[in-house]
mmCIF file of C-alpha atoms in Angstrom:
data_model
loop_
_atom_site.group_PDB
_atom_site.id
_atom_site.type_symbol
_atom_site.label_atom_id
_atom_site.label_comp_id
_atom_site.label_asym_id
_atom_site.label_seq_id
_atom_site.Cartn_x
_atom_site.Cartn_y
_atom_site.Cartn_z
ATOM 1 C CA UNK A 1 0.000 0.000 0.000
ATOM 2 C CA UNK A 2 2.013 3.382 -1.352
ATOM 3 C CA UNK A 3 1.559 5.720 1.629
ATOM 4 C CA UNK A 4 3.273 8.293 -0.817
ATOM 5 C CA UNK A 5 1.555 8.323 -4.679
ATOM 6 C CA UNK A 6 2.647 10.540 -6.949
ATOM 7 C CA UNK A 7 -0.417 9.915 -9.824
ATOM 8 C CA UNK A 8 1.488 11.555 -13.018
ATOM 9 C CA UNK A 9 4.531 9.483 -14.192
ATOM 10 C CA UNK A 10 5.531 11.833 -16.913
ATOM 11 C CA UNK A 11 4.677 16.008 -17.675
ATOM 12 C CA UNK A 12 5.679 17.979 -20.417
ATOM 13 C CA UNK A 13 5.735 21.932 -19.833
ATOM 14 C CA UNK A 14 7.103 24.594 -22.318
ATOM 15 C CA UNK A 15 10.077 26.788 -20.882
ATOM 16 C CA UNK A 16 8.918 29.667 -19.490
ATOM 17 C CA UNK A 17 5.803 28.253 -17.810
ATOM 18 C CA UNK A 18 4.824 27.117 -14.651
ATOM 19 C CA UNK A 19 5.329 23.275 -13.717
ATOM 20 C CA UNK A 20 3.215 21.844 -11.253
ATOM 21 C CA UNK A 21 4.299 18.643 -9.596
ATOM 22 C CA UNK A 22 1.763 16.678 -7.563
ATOM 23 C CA UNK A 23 2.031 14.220 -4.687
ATOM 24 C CA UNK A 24 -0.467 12.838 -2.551
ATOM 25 C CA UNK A 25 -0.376 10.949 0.750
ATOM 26 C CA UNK A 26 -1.974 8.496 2.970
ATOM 27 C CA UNK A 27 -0.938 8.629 6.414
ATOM 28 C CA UNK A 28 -1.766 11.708 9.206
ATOM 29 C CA UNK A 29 0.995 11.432 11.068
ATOM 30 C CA UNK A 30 3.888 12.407 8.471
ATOM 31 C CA UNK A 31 4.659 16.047 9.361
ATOM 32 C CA UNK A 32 7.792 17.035 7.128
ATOM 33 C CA UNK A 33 7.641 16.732 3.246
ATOM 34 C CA UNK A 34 10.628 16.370 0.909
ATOM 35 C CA UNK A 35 10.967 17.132 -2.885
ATOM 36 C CA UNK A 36 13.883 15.660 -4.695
ATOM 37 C CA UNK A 37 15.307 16.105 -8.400
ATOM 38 C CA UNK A 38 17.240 13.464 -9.781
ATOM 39 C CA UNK A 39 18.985 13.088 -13.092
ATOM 40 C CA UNK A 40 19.563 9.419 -15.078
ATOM 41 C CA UNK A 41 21.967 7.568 -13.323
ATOM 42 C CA UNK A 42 22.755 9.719 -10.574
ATOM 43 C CA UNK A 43 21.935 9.908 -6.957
ATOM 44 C CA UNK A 44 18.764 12.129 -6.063
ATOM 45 C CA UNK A 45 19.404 16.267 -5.269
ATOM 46 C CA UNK A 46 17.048 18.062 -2.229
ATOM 47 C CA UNK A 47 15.122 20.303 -3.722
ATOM 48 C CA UNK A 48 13.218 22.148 -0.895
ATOM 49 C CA UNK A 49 11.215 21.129 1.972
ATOM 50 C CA UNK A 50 8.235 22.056 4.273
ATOM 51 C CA UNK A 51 7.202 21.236 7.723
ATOM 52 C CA UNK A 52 3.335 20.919 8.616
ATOM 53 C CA UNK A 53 3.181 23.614 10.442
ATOM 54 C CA UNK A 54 3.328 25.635 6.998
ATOM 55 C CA UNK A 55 1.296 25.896 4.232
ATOM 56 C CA UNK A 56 3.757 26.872 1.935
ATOM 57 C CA UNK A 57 7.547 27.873 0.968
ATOM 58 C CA UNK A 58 9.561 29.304 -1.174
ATOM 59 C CA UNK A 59 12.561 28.609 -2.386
ATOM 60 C CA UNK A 60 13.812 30.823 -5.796
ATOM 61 C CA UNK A 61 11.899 29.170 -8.729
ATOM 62 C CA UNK A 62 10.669 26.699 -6.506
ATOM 63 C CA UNK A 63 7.759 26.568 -4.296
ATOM 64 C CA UNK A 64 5.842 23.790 -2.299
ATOM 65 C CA UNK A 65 2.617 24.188 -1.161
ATOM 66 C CA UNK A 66 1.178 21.716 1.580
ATOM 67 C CA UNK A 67 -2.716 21.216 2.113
ATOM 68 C CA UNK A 68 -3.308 18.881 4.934
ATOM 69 C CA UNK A 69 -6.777 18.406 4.711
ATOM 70 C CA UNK A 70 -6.398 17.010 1.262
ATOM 71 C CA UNK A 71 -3.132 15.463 2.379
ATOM 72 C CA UNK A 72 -1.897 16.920 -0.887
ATOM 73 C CA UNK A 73 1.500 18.722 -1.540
ATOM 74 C CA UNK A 74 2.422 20.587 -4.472
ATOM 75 C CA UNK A 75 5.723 21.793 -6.222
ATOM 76 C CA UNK A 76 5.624 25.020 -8.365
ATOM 77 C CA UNK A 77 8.644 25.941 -10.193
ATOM 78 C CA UNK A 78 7.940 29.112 -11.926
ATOM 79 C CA UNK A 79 9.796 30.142 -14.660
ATOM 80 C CA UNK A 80 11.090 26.652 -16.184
ATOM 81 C CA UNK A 81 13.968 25.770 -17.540
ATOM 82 C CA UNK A 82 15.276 23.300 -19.917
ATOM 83 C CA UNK A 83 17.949 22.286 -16.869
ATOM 84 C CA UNK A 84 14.585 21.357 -14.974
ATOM 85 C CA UNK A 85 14.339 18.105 -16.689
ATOM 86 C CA UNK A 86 14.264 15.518 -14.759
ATOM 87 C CA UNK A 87 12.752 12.716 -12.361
ATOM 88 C CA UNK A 88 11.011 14.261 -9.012
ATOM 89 C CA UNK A 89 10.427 12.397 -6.213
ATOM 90 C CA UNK A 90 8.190 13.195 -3.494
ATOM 91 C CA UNK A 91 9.307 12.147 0.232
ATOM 92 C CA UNK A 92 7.436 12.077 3.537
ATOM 93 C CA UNK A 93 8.738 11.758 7.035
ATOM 94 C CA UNK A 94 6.664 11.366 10.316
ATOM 95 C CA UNK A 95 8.725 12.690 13.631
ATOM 96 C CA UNK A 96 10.534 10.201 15.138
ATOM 97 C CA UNK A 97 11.315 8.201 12.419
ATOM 98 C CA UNK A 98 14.532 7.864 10.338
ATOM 99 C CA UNK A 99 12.638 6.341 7.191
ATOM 100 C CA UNK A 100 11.422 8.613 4.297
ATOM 101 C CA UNK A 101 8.887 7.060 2.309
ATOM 102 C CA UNK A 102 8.865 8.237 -1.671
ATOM 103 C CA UNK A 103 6.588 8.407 -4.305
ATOM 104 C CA UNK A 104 7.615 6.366 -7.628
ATOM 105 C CA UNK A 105 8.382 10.292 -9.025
ATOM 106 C CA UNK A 106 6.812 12.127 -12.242
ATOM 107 C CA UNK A 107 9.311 12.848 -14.883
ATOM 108 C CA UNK A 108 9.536 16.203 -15.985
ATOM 109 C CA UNK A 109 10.353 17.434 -19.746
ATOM 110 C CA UNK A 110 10.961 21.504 -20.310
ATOM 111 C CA UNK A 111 10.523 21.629 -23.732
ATOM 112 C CA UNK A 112 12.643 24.642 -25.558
ATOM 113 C CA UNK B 1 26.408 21.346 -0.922
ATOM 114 C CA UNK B 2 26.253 17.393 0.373
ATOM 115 C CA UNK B 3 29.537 15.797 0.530
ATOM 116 C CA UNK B 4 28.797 12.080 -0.186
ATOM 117 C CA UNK B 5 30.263 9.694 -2.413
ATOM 118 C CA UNK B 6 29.971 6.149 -3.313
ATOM 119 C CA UNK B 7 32.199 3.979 -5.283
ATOM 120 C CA UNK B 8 32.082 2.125 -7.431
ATOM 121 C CA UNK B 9 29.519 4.481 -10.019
ATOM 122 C CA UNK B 10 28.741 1.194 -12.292
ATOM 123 C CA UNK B 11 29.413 -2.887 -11.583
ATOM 124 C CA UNK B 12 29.151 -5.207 -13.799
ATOM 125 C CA UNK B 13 29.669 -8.765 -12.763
ATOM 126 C CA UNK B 14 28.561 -12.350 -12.802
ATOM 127 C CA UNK B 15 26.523 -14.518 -10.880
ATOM 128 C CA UNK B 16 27.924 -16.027 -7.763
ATOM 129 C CA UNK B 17 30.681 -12.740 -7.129
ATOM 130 C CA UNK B 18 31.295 -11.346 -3.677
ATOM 131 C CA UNK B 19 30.801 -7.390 -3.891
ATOM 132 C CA UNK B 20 31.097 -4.239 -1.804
ATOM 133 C CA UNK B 21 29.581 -1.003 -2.264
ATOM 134 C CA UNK B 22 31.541 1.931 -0.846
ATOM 135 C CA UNK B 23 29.807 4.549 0.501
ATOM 136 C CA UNK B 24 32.068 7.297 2.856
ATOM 137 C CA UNK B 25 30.478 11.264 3.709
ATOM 138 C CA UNK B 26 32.498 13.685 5.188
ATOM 139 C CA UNK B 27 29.798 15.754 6.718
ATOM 140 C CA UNK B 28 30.093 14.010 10.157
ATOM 141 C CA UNK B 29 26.416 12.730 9.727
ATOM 142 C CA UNK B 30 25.502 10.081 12.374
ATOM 143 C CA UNK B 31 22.561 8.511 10.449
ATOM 144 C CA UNK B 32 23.713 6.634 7.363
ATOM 145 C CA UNK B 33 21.299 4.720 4.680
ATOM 146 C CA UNK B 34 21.008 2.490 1.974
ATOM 147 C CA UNK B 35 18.314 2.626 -0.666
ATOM 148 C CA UNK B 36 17.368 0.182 -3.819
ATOM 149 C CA UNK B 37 16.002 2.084 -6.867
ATOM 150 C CA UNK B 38 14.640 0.408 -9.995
ATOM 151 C CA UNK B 39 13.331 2.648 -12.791
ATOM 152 C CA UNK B 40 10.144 3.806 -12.625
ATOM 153 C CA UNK B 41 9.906 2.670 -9.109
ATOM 154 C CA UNK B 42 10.045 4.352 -5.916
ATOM 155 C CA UNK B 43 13.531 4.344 -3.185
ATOM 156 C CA UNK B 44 13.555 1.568 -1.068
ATOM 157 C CA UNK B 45 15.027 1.745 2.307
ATOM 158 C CA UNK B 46 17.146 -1.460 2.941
ATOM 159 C CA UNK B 47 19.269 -0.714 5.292
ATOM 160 C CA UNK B 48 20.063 2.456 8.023
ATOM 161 C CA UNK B 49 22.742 3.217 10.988
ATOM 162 C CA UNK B 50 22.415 5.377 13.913
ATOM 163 C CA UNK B 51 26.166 5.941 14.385
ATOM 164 C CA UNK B 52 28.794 3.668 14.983
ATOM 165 C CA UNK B 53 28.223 0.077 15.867
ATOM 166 C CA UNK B 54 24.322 0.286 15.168
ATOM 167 C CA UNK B 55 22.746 -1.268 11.945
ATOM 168 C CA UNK B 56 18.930 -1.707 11.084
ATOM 169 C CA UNK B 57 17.617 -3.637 8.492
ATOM 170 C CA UNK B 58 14.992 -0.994 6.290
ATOM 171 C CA UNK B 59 11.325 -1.932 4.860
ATOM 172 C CA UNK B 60 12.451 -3.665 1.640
ATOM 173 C CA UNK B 61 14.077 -7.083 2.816
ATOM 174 C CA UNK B 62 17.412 -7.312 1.073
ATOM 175 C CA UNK B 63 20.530 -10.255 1.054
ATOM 176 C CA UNK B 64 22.971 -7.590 1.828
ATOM 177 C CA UNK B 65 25.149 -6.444 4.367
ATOM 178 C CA UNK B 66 26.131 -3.520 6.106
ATOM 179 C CA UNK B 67 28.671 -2.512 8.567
ATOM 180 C CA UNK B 68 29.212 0.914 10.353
ATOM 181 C CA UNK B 69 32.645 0.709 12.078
ATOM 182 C CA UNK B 70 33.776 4.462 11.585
ATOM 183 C CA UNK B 71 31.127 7.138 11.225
ATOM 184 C CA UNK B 72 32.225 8.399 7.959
ATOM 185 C CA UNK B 73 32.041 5.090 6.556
ATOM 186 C CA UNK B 74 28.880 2.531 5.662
ATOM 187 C CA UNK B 75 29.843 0.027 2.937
ATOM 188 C CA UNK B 76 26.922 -2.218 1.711
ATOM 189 C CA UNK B 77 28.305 -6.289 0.922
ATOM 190 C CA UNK B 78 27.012 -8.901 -1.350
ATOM 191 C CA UNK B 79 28.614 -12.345 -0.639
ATOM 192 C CA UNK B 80 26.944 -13.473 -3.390
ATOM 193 C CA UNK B 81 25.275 -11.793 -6.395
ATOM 194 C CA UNK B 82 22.516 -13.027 -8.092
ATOM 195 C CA UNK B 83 20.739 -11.391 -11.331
ATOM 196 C CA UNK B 84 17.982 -10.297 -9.328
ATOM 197 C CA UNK B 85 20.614 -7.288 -7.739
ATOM 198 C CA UNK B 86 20.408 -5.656 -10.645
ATOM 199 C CA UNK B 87 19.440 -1.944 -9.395
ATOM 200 C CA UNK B 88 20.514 0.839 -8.737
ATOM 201 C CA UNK B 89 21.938 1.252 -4.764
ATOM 202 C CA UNK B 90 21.834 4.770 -3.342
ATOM 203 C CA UNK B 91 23.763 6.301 -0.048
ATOM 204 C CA UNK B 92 22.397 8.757 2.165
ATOM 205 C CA UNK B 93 23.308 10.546 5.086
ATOM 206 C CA UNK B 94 21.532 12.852 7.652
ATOM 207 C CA UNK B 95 22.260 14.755 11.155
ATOM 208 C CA UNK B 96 20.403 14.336 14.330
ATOM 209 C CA UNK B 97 19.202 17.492 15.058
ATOM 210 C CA UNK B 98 16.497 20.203 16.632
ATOM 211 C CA UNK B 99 14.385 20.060 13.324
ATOM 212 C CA UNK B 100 13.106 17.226 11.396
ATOM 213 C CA UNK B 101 16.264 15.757 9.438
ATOM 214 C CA UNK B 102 17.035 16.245 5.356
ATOM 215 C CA UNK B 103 18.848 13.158 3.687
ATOM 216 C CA UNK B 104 21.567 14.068 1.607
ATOM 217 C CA UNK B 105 22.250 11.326 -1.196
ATOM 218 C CA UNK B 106 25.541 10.048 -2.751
ATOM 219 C CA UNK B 107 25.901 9.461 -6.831
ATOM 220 C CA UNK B 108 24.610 5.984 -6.456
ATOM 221 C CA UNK B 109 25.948 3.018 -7.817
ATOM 222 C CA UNK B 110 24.053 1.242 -10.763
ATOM 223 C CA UNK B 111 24.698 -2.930 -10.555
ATOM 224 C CA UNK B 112 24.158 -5.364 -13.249
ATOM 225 C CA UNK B 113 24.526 -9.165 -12.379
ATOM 226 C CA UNK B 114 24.848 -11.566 -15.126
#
């Protein structure tokens, strides 16, 4: 049972735009929410993170917005860049715990 | 900027082979951890460290091995490979702190068993 889904495998944006990467979760108790980029063949790259205590934060292009009542997070990254392509993989952490649990990540593609 | 590395970057060996993946940090990170990615798939915790001397095995049940005898260092052993290793194997590290804790990740090392 994915605690952690991320729905879209795969979005295509053109530069410029706004991307908008979803991730949805299962379980009340995680209370600190990870994004991470990662390239082919490398390892994964923090992005940006938020606590649930916020709503949202902001990071330069990047911004995550948390809804808890939806258990829904969002990342924005506003403008986008052809350097943005790649895999992004949402995280979730409850306190306590060392384990992060991921989503199986949406693949992004900044077309030129 | 996370100062992790793992060696080697890409394995390629045959069935039966004893292997170790290196995995050092130099941010003085207690926590260590090992992850199994496929493609298309989420990471899988396998195994995690505390500090020195402590080792716990992770959600995804895995034939390897780890040892944490200096904190900087968390190698990850295979006595013996099978086809079904074929992944990719991803270091992490994190500090025990006030706030809840980031994971920094190594390069990762991609594994093919014939």
């Amino acid at each position: 049972d994915q605690q952690v889904k991320q729905n879209s495998p795969s979005l295509s944006v053109q530069e410029g735009r706004i991307s908008i990467l979803n991730c949805d979760y299962t379980n009340s108790m995680f209370d600190y929410f990870l994004w991470y980029k990662k390239y082919p063949a490398e390892g994964p790259t923090f992005l940006i993170s938020i606590s649930s205590i916020k709503d949202k934060n902001e990071d330069g292009r990047f911004t995550v917005f948390l809804n808890k009542s939806a258990k829904h997070l969002s990342l924005h990254i506003v403008p986008s860049q052809p350097g943005d392509s790649a895999v992004y993989f949402c995280a979730a952490n409850k306190r306590g715990s060392e384990k992060l649990v991921f989503g199986k990540g949406t693949k992004l593609t900044v077309n030129p | 900027e996370a100062d992790i590395y793992q060696t080697p970057r890409y394995l390629v060996i045959g069935t039966g082979k004893k292997i170790t993946l290196e995995c050092s940090q130099t941010m003085g990170h207690d926590k260590m951890y090992w992850y199994q990615q496929d493609p298309g798939m989420e990471l899988h915790l396998i195994h995690y460290s505390y500090g020195v001397n402590s080792t716990e095995k992770g959600d995804l049940s895995s034939e390897s091995t780890v040892s944490r005898i200096r904190t900087e260092h968390f190698p990850l052993t295979l006595e013996s490979a099978r086809p079904s290793h074929t992944s990719q194997y991803l270091c992490a590290s994190s500090r025990t702190g006030k706030y809840q804790e980031t994971q920094y990740f190594g390069p990762g090392t991609r594994l093919l068993v014939l």
